[in-house]
Short mmCIF file of C-alpha atoms and ligand atoms in Angstrom, two decimals:
data_model
loop_
_atom_site.label_atom_id
_atom_site.label_comp_id
_atom_site.label_asym_id
_atom_site.label_seq_id
_atom_site.Cartn_x
_atom_site.Cartn_y
_atom_site.Cartn_z
CA MET A 1 0.00 0.00 0.00
CA LEU A 2 1.57 3.16 -1.07
CA ASN A 3 -0.13 6.43 -1.27
CA ARG A 4 -3.59 7.40 -0.14
CA ARG A 5 -4.89 10.75 -1.06
CA HIS A 6 -2.31 12.87 0.55
CA ALA A 7 -3.79 15.82 -1.31
CA LEU A 8 -6.50 15.64 0.89
CA ALA A 9 -15.75 -29.49 5.01
CA LEU A 10 -17.33 -30.79 7.10
CA LEU A 11 -21.09 -30.85 7.46
CA ALA A 12 -22.16 -29.87 10.91
CA GLY A 13 -22.19 -32.82 13.29
CA SER A 14 -24.84 -33.32 15.88
CA ALA A 15 -24.42 -31.69 19.24
CA ALA A 16 -23.54 -35.08 20.69
CA ALA A 17 -20.62 -35.45 18.26
CA CYS A 18 -19.15 -32.15 19.33
CA ARG A 19 -15.64 -32.34 20.76
CA ALA A 20 -12.98 -29.75 21.28
CA PRO A 21 -9.70 -30.22 19.37
CA SER A 22 -7.77 -30.45 22.60
CA GLY A 23 -8.66 -29.61 26.10
CA SER A 24 -12.27 -29.11 27.00
CA GLU A 25 -12.65 -25.40 26.42
CA GLU A 26 -15.95 -23.90 25.49
CA PRO A 27 -14.99 -20.28 24.99
CA ASP A 28 -17.52 -17.48 24.94
CA VAL A 29 -16.22 -16.45 21.54
CA VAL A 30 -14.23 -18.19 18.82
CA ILE A 31 -12.28 -15.86 16.56
CA VAL A 32 -11.37 -17.07 13.09
CA GLY A 33 -7.97 -15.68 12.13
CA ALA A 34 -5.01 -14.31 14.06
CA GLY A 35 -4.29 -11.30 11.91
CA SER A 36 -4.58 -7.74 13.10
CA ALA A 37 -8.38 -7.88 13.47
CA GLY A 38 -8.35 -11.22 15.25
CA ILE A 39 -5.67 -10.12 17.69
CA ALA A 40 -7.58 -6.95 18.52
CA SER A 41 -10.87 -8.84 18.93
CA ALA A 42 -9.28 -11.33 21.29
CA GLN A 43 -7.61 -8.71 23.47
CA THR A 44 -10.74 -6.58 23.65
CA LEU A 45 -12.94 -9.51 24.69
CA ILE A 46 -10.44 -10.73 27.27
CA ASP A 47 -10.27 -7.22 28.71
CA ALA A 48 -14.08 -7.32 28.95
CA GLY A 49 -13.92 -10.56 30.93
CA ARG A 50 -14.84 -12.98 28.13
CA THR A 51 -13.12 -16.24 27.30
CA VAL A 52 -11.90 -16.57 23.73
CA LEU A 53 -10.06 -18.95 21.43
CA VAL A 54 -8.43 -17.77 18.23
CA LEU A 55 -8.11 -20.34 15.45
CA GLU A 56 -5.56 -19.55 12.76
CA ALA A 57 -5.15 -21.55 9.55
CA MET A 58 -1.56 -20.59 8.88
CA GLY A 59 1.35 -21.83 10.96
CA ARG A 60 2.01 -18.35 12.29
CA VAL A 61 0.18 -15.31 13.60
CA GLY A 62 -0.14 -11.91 11.88
CA GLY A 63 -1.98 -12.77 8.67
CA ARG A 64 -1.13 -10.15 6.11
CA ALA A 65 1.17 -8.48 8.64
CA PHE A 66 4.32 -10.57 8.36
CA THR A 67 7.99 -9.61 8.59
CA GLU A 68 10.47 -12.06 7.18
CA SER A 69 14.21 -11.70 7.83
CA GLN A 70 15.70 -14.97 6.52
CA THR A 71 15.72 -14.35 2.79
CA PHE A 72 17.67 -11.11 2.75
CA GLY A 73 19.24 -11.01 6.22
CA ALA A 74 17.23 -7.84 6.85
CA PRO A 75 13.64 -7.40 7.96
CA PHE A 76 11.33 -7.42 4.95
CA ASP A 77 7.62 -6.72 5.31
CA VAL A 78 5.90 -9.25 3.09
CA GLY A 79 2.58 -7.54 3.79
CA CYS A 80 1.92 -4.22 5.46
CA ALA A 81 4.87 -1.90 6.00
CA TRP A 82 3.62 1.64 6.60
CA LEU A 83 1.87 2.65 9.81
CA HIS A 84 -0.70 4.84 8.12
CA LYS A 85 -2.33 7.78 9.84
CA SER A 86 0.30 7.23 12.46
CA ASP A 87 -0.96 9.96 14.78
CA ASP A 88 -4.15 7.91 15.16
CA ASN A 89 -2.95 4.37 14.55
CA PRO A 90 -3.46 1.71 17.22
CA TYR A 91 0.04 0.38 16.64
CA THR A 92 2.02 3.63 16.94
CA ASP A 93 2.17 4.06 20.71
CA TYR A 94 2.49 0.34 21.22
CA ALA A 95 5.47 0.21 18.88
CA ARG A 96 7.13 3.14 20.61
CA THR A 97 6.69 1.73 24.10
CA GLN A 98 7.96 -1.64 22.89
CA GLY A 99 11.13 -0.03 21.56
CA PHE A 100 10.57 -0.48 17.83
CA THR A 101 12.42 1.92 15.53
CA LEU A 102 9.99 4.16 13.66
CA GLN A 103 10.85 6.50 10.82
CA PRO A 104 8.57 9.05 9.13
CA HIS A 105 8.14 8.35 5.44
CA GLU A 106 5.66 10.00 3.08
CA TYR A 107 5.54 9.07 -0.51
CA ASP A 108 5.44 11.98 -2.75
CA LEU A 109 7.44 10.57 -5.63
CA GLU A 110 11.02 11.78 -5.77
CA ARG A 111 12.10 10.21 -9.01
CA VAL A 112 10.02 9.28 -12.03
CA TYR A 113 11.21 7.75 -15.27
CA PHE A 114 9.26 7.36 -18.47
CA GLY A 115 11.22 4.48 -19.92
CA ASN A 116 14.83 5.59 -19.64
CA GLN A 117 13.90 9.27 -19.68
CA PRO A 118 13.81 11.07 -16.33
CA GLY A 119 10.44 12.73 -15.80
CA ASN A 120 9.23 15.48 -13.55
CA ALA A 121 8.15 13.88 -10.28
CA ALA A 122 6.45 17.09 -9.09
CA GLN A 123 4.20 17.00 -12.14
CA VAL A 124 3.16 13.42 -11.41
CA ASN A 125 2.44 14.30 -7.78
CA ALA A 126 0.36 17.29 -8.87
CA ALA A 127 -1.55 15.20 -11.41
CA GLU A 128 -2.29 12.65 -8.72
CA HIS A 129 -3.76 15.37 -6.52
CA GLU A 130 -6.02 16.45 -9.37
CA ILE A 131 -7.20 12.93 -10.04
CA ALA A 132 -7.87 12.46 -6.32
CA GLU A 133 -9.98 15.60 -6.25
CA ALA A 134 -11.98 14.55 -9.29
CA ILE A 135 -12.70 11.18 -7.67
CA MET A 136 -13.70 12.74 -4.39
CA ASP A 137 -16.00 15.22 -6.15
CA ALA A 138 -17.87 12.44 -7.96
CA PRO A 139 -21.56 12.76 -7.01
CA SER A 140 -22.27 9.06 -7.41
CA ASP A 141 -20.49 5.77 -6.87
CA VAL A 142 -18.97 5.00 -10.24
CA ALA A 143 -15.65 3.77 -11.59
CA ALA A 144 -12.89 6.29 -10.90
CA SER A 145 -11.80 6.01 -14.53
CA THR A 146 -15.05 7.69 -15.62
CA VAL A 147 -14.36 10.89 -13.67
CA ALA A 148 -10.58 11.18 -13.93
CA ASP A 149 -9.04 12.89 -16.93
CA ILE A 150 -6.22 10.64 -18.08
CA ASP A 151 -4.82 12.02 -21.31
CA THR A 152 -1.10 12.39 -20.91
CA PRO A 153 1.67 10.00 -19.83
CA VAL A 154 2.04 12.05 -16.63
CA GLU A 155 -1.67 11.59 -15.83
CA GLU A 156 -1.46 7.92 -16.69
CA ALA A 157 1.43 7.46 -14.26
CA ALA A 158 -0.41 9.42 -11.58
CA GLY A 159 -3.58 7.38 -12.08
CA ASP A 160 -1.65 4.12 -11.76
CA TYR A 161 0.09 5.33 -8.63
CA LEU A 162 -3.25 6.24 -7.04
CA GLY A 163 -5.18 3.21 -8.30
CA ALA A 164 -3.13 0.07 -8.80
CA LEU A 165 -0.26 0.95 -6.50
CA ASP A 166 -2.33 2.32 -3.61
CA MET A 167 -5.88 0.99 -3.75
CA ALA A 168 -4.69 -2.29 -5.39
CA VAL A 169 -7.15 -1.94 -8.29
CA ASP A 170 -6.93 -0.09 -11.59
CA LEU A 171 -9.04 3.03 -11.91
CA ASP A 172 -11.74 1.23 -13.89
CA GLU A 173 -12.26 -1.07 -10.89
CA LEU A 174 -12.00 1.60 -8.23
CA SER A 175 -15.24 2.79 -6.59
CA THR A 176 -15.27 6.56 -6.28
CA PHE A 177 -17.08 6.25 -2.94
CA ASP A 178 -14.55 3.74 -1.63
CA TYR A 179 -11.81 6.21 -2.35
CA ALA A 180 -13.68 9.30 -1.17
CA ASN A 181 -14.62 7.70 2.15
CA ALA A 182 -11.10 6.52 2.89
CA ASP A 183 -9.12 8.64 5.34
CA ASP A 184 -6.09 10.65 4.48
CA LEU A 185 -3.32 8.28 5.54
CA GLU A 186 -0.63 10.80 6.40
CA PRO A 187 1.46 10.97 8.50
CA ASN A 188 3.11 7.64 7.73
CA LEU A 189 5.81 5.73 9.55
CA LEU A 190 7.99 2.80 8.57
CA CYS A 191 9.46 0.39 11.13
CA ALA A 192 13.06 -0.83 10.89
CA GLU A 193 12.18 -4.17 12.49
CA GLY A 194 9.09 -4.47 10.30
CA PHE A 195 5.39 -3.78 10.88
CA GLY A 196 4.80 -7.54 10.95
CA SER A 197 7.10 -7.78 13.97
CA ILE A 198 4.97 -5.26 15.85
CA VAL A 199 1.78 -7.19 15.11
CA ARG A 200 3.37 -10.49 16.07
CA ARG A 201 4.52 -9.09 19.39
CA ARG A 202 1.03 -7.78 20.05
CA ALA A 203 -0.35 -11.30 19.68
CA GLY A 204 1.91 -12.51 22.50
CA GLY A 205 0.07 -14.24 25.34
CA LEU A 206 -3.25 -14.53 23.52
CA PRO A 207 -5.00 -17.94 23.29
CA ILE A 208 -4.21 -18.63 19.63
CA ARG A 209 -4.11 -22.04 17.99
CA THR A 210 -2.13 -21.87 14.72
CA GLY A 211 -2.27 -24.46 11.95
CA THR A 212 -6.00 -24.85 12.59
CA PRO A 213 -8.19 -23.94 9.61
CA VAL A 214 -11.83 -23.43 10.38
CA ARG A 215 -13.84 -25.55 7.92
CA GLY A 216 -17.34 -24.73 9.04
CA VAL A 217 -19.48 -22.64 11.33
CA ARG A 218 -22.87 -23.98 12.39
CA TYR A 219 -25.14 -21.40 13.95
CA ASP A 220 -28.65 -22.84 13.70
CA GLY A 221 -28.82 -24.25 17.22
CA PRO A 222 -28.12 -22.59 20.54
CA GLY A 223 -24.82 -20.73 20.27
CA ALA A 224 -22.53 -21.88 17.49
CA ILE A 225 -20.28 -24.81 16.63
CA VAL A 226 -16.97 -24.20 14.93
CA GLN A 227 -15.60 -27.10 12.89
CA THR A 228 -11.91 -27.87 12.45
CA ASP A 229 -9.97 -30.90 11.26
CA ASP A 230 -9.35 -31.74 14.92
CA GLY A 231 -12.97 -31.59 15.97
CA GLU A 232 -15.62 -29.10 16.93
CA ILE A 233 -15.75 -26.29 19.42
CA ARG A 234 -18.91 -25.01 21.01
CA THR A 235 -19.12 -21.31 21.57
CA ARG A 236 -21.64 -18.52 21.98
CA ALA A 237 -20.50 -16.32 19.11
CA VAL A 238 -17.98 -16.33 16.28
CA ILE A 239 -15.96 -13.45 14.86
CA VAL A 240 -14.75 -14.18 11.32
CA THR A 241 -11.78 -12.10 10.20
CA ALA A 242 -10.91 -14.03 7.03
CA SER A 243 -10.46 -11.84 3.95
CA THR A 244 -13.32 -11.38 1.52
CA GLY A 245 -11.25 -13.46 -0.91
CA VAL A 246 -11.34 -16.40 1.51
CA LEU A 247 -15.03 -15.85 2.25
CA ALA A 248 -15.91 -15.73 -1.45
CA ALA A 249 -14.10 -19.03 -2.04
CA ASP A 250 -16.44 -20.79 0.43
CA VAL A 251 -13.51 -22.11 2.38
CA ILE A 252 -15.67 -21.81 5.50
CA ARG A 253 -18.98 -23.62 5.19
CA PHE A 254 -21.75 -21.82 7.06
CA THR A 255 -24.81 -23.74 8.24
CA PRO A 256 -27.32 -22.39 7.53
CA GLU A 257 -25.93 -20.62 4.49
CA LEU A 258 -25.21 -16.96 4.88
CA PRO A 259 -28.11 -14.66 3.94
CA ALA A 260 -28.21 -13.69 0.27
CA ASP A 261 -27.36 -10.04 0.93
CA THR A 262 -24.29 -11.01 2.96
CA ARG A 263 -23.13 -13.33 0.17
CA GLN A 264 -23.70 -10.59 -2.37
CA ALA A 265 -21.75 -8.13 -0.22
CA ILE A 266 -18.79 -10.52 -0.09
CA ASP A 267 -18.83 -10.76 -3.88
CA ASP A 268 -19.10 -6.98 -4.17
CA ILE A 269 -15.89 -6.38 -2.20
CA PRO A 270 -13.36 -8.57 -4.00
CA MET A 271 -9.66 -8.61 -3.30
CA GLY A 272 -7.30 -6.25 -5.05
CA MET A 273 -3.67 -7.05 -5.64
CA LEU A 274 -0.45 -5.43 -4.59
CA ALA A 275 2.63 -7.58 -5.05
CA LYS A 276 6.12 -6.77 -3.85
CA ILE A 277 9.23 -7.82 -5.70
CA PRO A 278 12.16 -7.15 -3.37
CA LEU A 279 15.57 -7.13 -5.05
CA GLN A 280 18.79 -7.46 -3.10
CA ILE A 281 21.31 -4.99 -4.46
CA PRO A 282 24.11 -3.21 -2.60
CA ARG A 283 23.03 0.33 -1.84
CA SER A 284 26.28 1.75 -3.20
CA VAL A 285 25.57 0.48 -6.73
CA LEU A 286 22.96 2.95 -7.94
CA GLY A 287 23.71 5.75 -5.52
CA LEU A 288 20.12 6.07 -4.38
CA ASP A 289 19.42 7.62 -0.99
CA PRO A 290 17.69 5.44 1.57
CA PHE A 291 13.87 5.71 1.36
CA THR A 292 13.83 7.20 -2.15
CA ASP A 293 10.45 6.76 -3.88
CA LEU A 294 11.11 5.89 -7.49
CA MET A 295 8.61 5.08 -10.21
CA LEU A 296 9.12 3.66 -13.64
CA ALA A 297 6.13 4.73 -15.72
CA ARG A 298 5.61 2.50 -18.71
CA ASP A 299 3.07 2.48 -21.51
CA GLY A 300 -0.19 0.88 -20.53
CA LYS A 301 -0.65 -0.16 -16.94
CA ASN A 302 2.82 -1.57 -16.53
CA ASP A 303 4.17 0.73 -13.88
CA LEU A 304 6.68 -0.31 -11.31
CA TYR A 305 7.41 1.50 -8.07
CA PHE A 306 10.51 1.02 -5.92
CA LEU A 307 11.00 1.89 -2.29
CA CYS A 308 14.76 2.16 -2.31
CA HIS A 309 16.96 0.94 0.53
CA PRO A 310 14.66 1.53 3.52
CA PHE A 311 16.77 1.95 6.66
CA GLY A 312 19.86 1.60 4.47
CA TYR A 313 19.14 -2.08 3.74
CA ASP A 314 20.61 -3.50 0.52
CA LEU A 315 17.09 -3.85 -0.79
CA MET A 316 15.06 -2.17 -3.49
CA ILE A 317 11.47 -3.17 -2.98
CA GLY A 318 9.53 -3.24 -6.23
CA PHE A 319 5.75 -2.98 -6.21
CA VAL A 320 3.20 -3.82 -8.91
CA GLY A 321 -0.54 -3.52 -8.36
CA GLY A 322 -3.99 -4.03 -9.83
CA ASP A 323 -4.30 -6.17 -12.96
CA LEU A 324 -0.54 -6.13 -13.45
CA GLY A 325 -0.11 -7.28 -9.85
CA TRP A 326 -2.35 -10.32 -10.51
CA GLU A 327 -0.63 -11.06 -13.81
CA ILE A 328 2.87 -10.92 -12.34
CA SER A 329 1.77 -13.00 -9.34
CA ARG A 330 0.42 -15.68 -11.68
CA ALA A 331 3.65 -15.62 -13.67
CA GLY A 332 5.63 -16.55 -10.55
CA ARG A 333 8.79 -15.55 -8.76
CA GLU A 334 11.29 -15.93 -11.58
CA ALA A 335 9.24 -13.90 -14.05
CA ALA A 336 8.50 -11.27 -11.42
CA VAL A 337 12.14 -10.83 -10.51
CA ASP A 338 13.04 -10.59 -14.20
CA TYR A 339 10.34 -7.95 -14.61
CA ALA A 340 11.70 -5.84 -11.77
CA LYS A 341 15.31 -6.28 -12.91
CA GLN A 342 14.29 -5.24 -16.41
CA GLY A 343 12.86 -2.10 -14.86
CA LEU A 344 16.24 -1.29 -13.33
CA VAL A 345 17.91 -1.92 -16.67
CA GLU A 346 15.55 0.50 -18.38
CA ILE A 347 16.47 3.24 -15.96
CA PHE A 348 20.07 2.57 -15.04
CA GLY A 349 21.44 0.41 -17.86
CA SER A 350 22.23 -3.26 -18.20
CA ASP A 351 24.83 -3.45 -15.44
CA ALA A 352 22.18 -2.70 -12.80
CA ALA A 353 20.56 -6.13 -13.24
CA ASN A 354 23.92 -7.87 -12.83
CA GLN A 355 24.26 -6.34 -9.38
CA VAL A 356 21.05 -7.94 -8.13
CA THR A 357 22.06 -10.89 -5.97
CA LYS A 358 18.62 -12.17 -4.99
CA GLY A 359 14.94 -11.47 -5.59
CA ALA A 360 11.57 -12.62 -4.33
CA LEU A 361 7.83 -12.25 -4.94
CA THR A 362 5.23 -11.92 -2.23
CA PRO A 363 2.66 -14.76 -2.30
CA TRP A 364 -0.61 -13.08 -1.39
CA ALA A 365 -2.38 -14.04 -4.63
CA SER A 366 -1.71 -17.76 -4.21
CA ASN A 367 -1.98 -17.94 -0.42
CA PRO A 368 -5.25 -19.85 0.17
CA TRP A 369 -5.76 -17.97 3.43
CA THR A 370 -5.67 -14.51 1.87
CA ARG A 371 -6.44 -14.87 -1.89
CA GLY A 372 -5.39 -11.33 -2.60
CA ALA A 373 -3.81 -8.29 -0.98
CA TYR A 374 -6.69 -6.23 0.34
CA ALA A 375 -10.35 -5.66 -0.55
CA ALA A 376 -11.77 -2.98 -2.85
CA ALA A 377 -15.50 -2.45 -3.38
CA ARG A 378 -16.68 -2.73 -6.96
CA PRO A 379 -17.75 0.57 -8.51
CA GLY A 380 -21.34 1.24 -7.45
CA ARG A 381 -21.12 -1.26 -4.62
CA TYR A 382 -19.58 0.78 -1.82
CA SER A 383 -22.64 0.08 0.36
CA ALA A 384 -21.68 -3.61 0.45
CA ARG A 385 -19.23 -2.78 3.21
CA ALA A 386 -22.08 -1.75 5.53
CA THR A 387 -24.05 -4.86 4.60
CA LEU A 388 -21.17 -7.19 5.42
CA ALA A 389 -20.75 -5.47 8.77
CA GLN A 390 -24.22 -6.70 9.85
CA PRO A 391 -24.08 -9.63 12.30
CA ILE A 392 -25.91 -12.82 11.35
CA ALA A 393 -28.36 -14.16 13.93
CA ASN A 394 -26.47 -12.11 16.52
CA LYS A 395 -23.90 -14.93 16.57
CA VAL A 396 -21.74 -14.60 13.48
CA PHE A 397 -19.85 -11.34 13.17
CA PHE A 398 -17.38 -10.20 10.55
CA ALA A 399 -14.33 -8.02 11.14
CA GLY A 400 -11.16 -7.03 9.31
CA GLU A 401 -9.67 -4.59 6.90
CA ALA A 402 -12.69 -4.71 4.56
CA LEU A 403 -14.84 -3.33 7.39
CA ALA A 404 -12.48 -0.70 8.72
CA GLY A 405 -14.41 2.48 7.90
CA GLY A 406 -12.05 5.28 6.89
CA LEU A 407 -9.08 2.99 7.44
CA ILE A 408 -10.18 0.32 4.98
CA GLN A 409 -7.37 -1.77 3.54
CA THR A 410 -5.01 -0.99 6.41
CA CYS A 411 -3.57 -2.96 9.30
CA GLY A 412 -4.46 -0.29 11.83
CA GLY A 413 -7.98 -0.22 10.40
CA ALA A 414 -8.26 -4.00 10.73
CA PHE A 415 -7.27 -3.67 14.38
CA ARG A 416 -9.92 -1.02 15.00
CA SER A 417 -12.52 -3.15 13.22
CA GLY A 418 -11.58 -6.07 15.46
CA GLN A 419 -11.98 -3.94 18.56
CA ALA A 420 -15.36 -2.55 17.47
CA THR A 421 -16.71 -5.96 16.53
CA ALA A 422 -15.55 -7.42 19.83
CA ARG A 423 -17.41 -4.71 21.70
CA ALA A 424 -20.55 -5.50 19.69
CA VAL A 425 -20.17 -9.20 20.51
CA HIS A 426 -19.69 -8.43 24.19
CA THR A 427 -22.93 -6.46 24.15
CA ALA A 428 -24.75 -9.18 22.22
CA LEU A 429 -23.71 -11.79 24.77
CA GLY A 430 -25.32 -9.71 27.50
C1 LIG B 501 1.44 -6.44 -0.13
C2 LIG B 501 0.63 -5.75 0.94
C3 LIG B 501 1.01 -4.51 1.38
C4 LIG B 501 0.28 -3.86 2.36
N1 LIG B 501 0.73 -2.65 2.84
C5 LIG B 501 0.11 -2.10 3.91
C6 LIG B 501 0.70 -0.99 4.57
O1 LIG B 501 1.77 -0.53 4.18
N2 LIG B 501 0.05 -0.49 5.65
C7 LIG B 501 -1.12 -1.02 6.13
O2 LIG B 501 -1.65 -0.54 7.14
N3 LIG B 501 -1.69 -2.08 5.51
C8 LIG B 501 -1.09 -2.64 4.43
N4 LIG B 501 -1.59 -3.77 3.88
C9 LIG B 501 -2.89 -4.26 4.33
C10 LIG B 501 -2.81 -4.97 5.69
O3 LIG B 501 -1.75 -5.90 5.68
C11 LIG B 501 -4.12 -5.68 5.91
O4 LIG B 501 -5.18 -4.75 5.74
C12 LIG B 501 -4.26 -6.24 7.33
O5 LIG B 501 -3.08 -6.88 7.74
C13 LIG B 501 -5.45 -7.19 7.33
O6 LIG B 501 -5.67 -7.69 8.62
P1 LIG B 501 -6.94 -8.62 8.89
O7 LIG B 501 -6.87 -9.06 10.30
O8 LIG B 501 -8.16 -7.94 8.42
O9 LIG B 501 -6.76 -9.84 7.88
P2 LIG B 501 -5.61 -10.94 7.82
O10 LIG B 501 -4.33 -10.36 8.16
O11 LIG B 501 -5.75 -11.61 6.50
O12 LIG B 501 -6.01 -11.95 8.98
C14 LIG B 501 -7.00 -12.93 8.78
C15 LIG B 501 -6.42 -14.23 9.24
O13 LIG B 501 -7.42 -15.23 9.08
C16 LIG B 501 -6.77 -16.43 8.72
N5 LIG B 501 -7.78 -17.31 8.12
C17 LIG B 501 -8.39 -17.18 6.93
N6 LIG B 501 -9.27 -18.18 6.73
C18 LIG B 501 -9.22 -18.94 7.85
C19 LIG B 501 -9.89 -20.11 8.25
N7 LIG B 501 -10.81 -20.71 7.48
N8 LIG B 501 -9.59 -20.63 9.47
C20 LIG B 501 -8.68 -20.06 10.27
N9 LIG B 501 -7.99 -18.94 9.92
C21 LIG B 501 -8.27 -18.38 8.73
C22 LIG B 501 -5.70 -16.00 7.78
O14 LIG B 501 -4.68 -16.98 7.68
C23 LIG B 501 -5.22 -14.71 8.43
O15 LIG B 501 -4.14 -14.94 9.28
C24 LIG B 501 -0.87 -4.46 2.91
C25 LIG B 501 -1.26 -5.72 2.47
C26 LIG B 501 -0.51 -6.37 1.49
C27 LIG B 501 -0.92 -7.76 1.08
#
């Protein structure tokens, strides 16, 4: 996520067959997913005196907040990296008190290239502001492409930066209302140890069971029954924080089926794509200052953005988003790394690619527990977010980045959504 508007399987068994996977717990609330929203829900409910159990499909906590240090010998945020709206972000104070290293970083572009020709970054930034204003002035919820004037290469680059590289969808798939109702995300911070490390620490001490996919939720009897490969867990309410991509894929079987308007809402808020292609390259090679924002604007929607050497690391982190993000993700790691290296060659000449010692591609498109990067409402379907936020039978509640109000798509927003949903569940339980 780059730049937001800084201008402004199992069928339900009978009750008798119900057994807990291990132990004999019957928590007040089961939370599906140990990402930012799940962690916040769990902590909030525990603070309110409720018992909870968090079930996480992956073998680790954090979900789309994940810092990985093995590949490059430096912390690399596979998912979220920026603490957006950091003066009102639930992770900022926590990170400070926990001793994490935070660094302000906004992303007005500093360098832009049109092919191998240097462009005027200020012009691209200004064009992006104009496009943002046009989108926010739109009187109805339509595709952003229908209200934005994109005539020149500068405007095309600006539109791609705002759409694909920020909102994770191209402008023709971006809802004007989604964009207009999203908060200004400045001021932004980056974390030297990685945002994923902050989220992981915050999960410490919570009752989380990893490697435990939830296969079904039965809510037709008293309370609810959550089904896993290890057995079933009785509970009073369930908070589901799985992405809309996971929900749309029917990975979790609900009994009875979810209401038609909830199902429709899930389909109306599909996942967008933002893929990172980190390249390991000594920072002395290209002479780029740490934290430089660099964009290679290409014909069509083939733009590539690099965050250069954050914290002085020997890393240039390439980003591709929207349709290109999906395409590159499908093509796989080798093709993605070639694509990013080719970008460096276009700008800096052929020797640049020879200096790249390693590259990677983030796996959010193929990860069965995310199925995308973050959710974007279809044009005209902004209201689906409010529909999905409605609890089902006062027992099944949804939370997560797709339901984060002004902080949609963000990790801090997911946390806030988790807190708010937990409070609603606490009230519903009486
Ligand atoms: C490439 C990328 C860059 C991003 N950049 C930023 C950024 O800079 N700043 C920012 O704030 N945000 C950013 N985001 C968005 C941010 O990471 C997400 O909005 C946030 O982490 C989502 O949290 P969540 O709890 O809603 O969902 P998740 O993190 O997806 O958590 C849901 C959890 O549920 C689990 N799950 C799913 N299905 C099941 C099941 N059936 N049973 C059990 N568990 C299940 C999943 O494994 C997952 O762990 C970025 C995301 C990506 C992918």
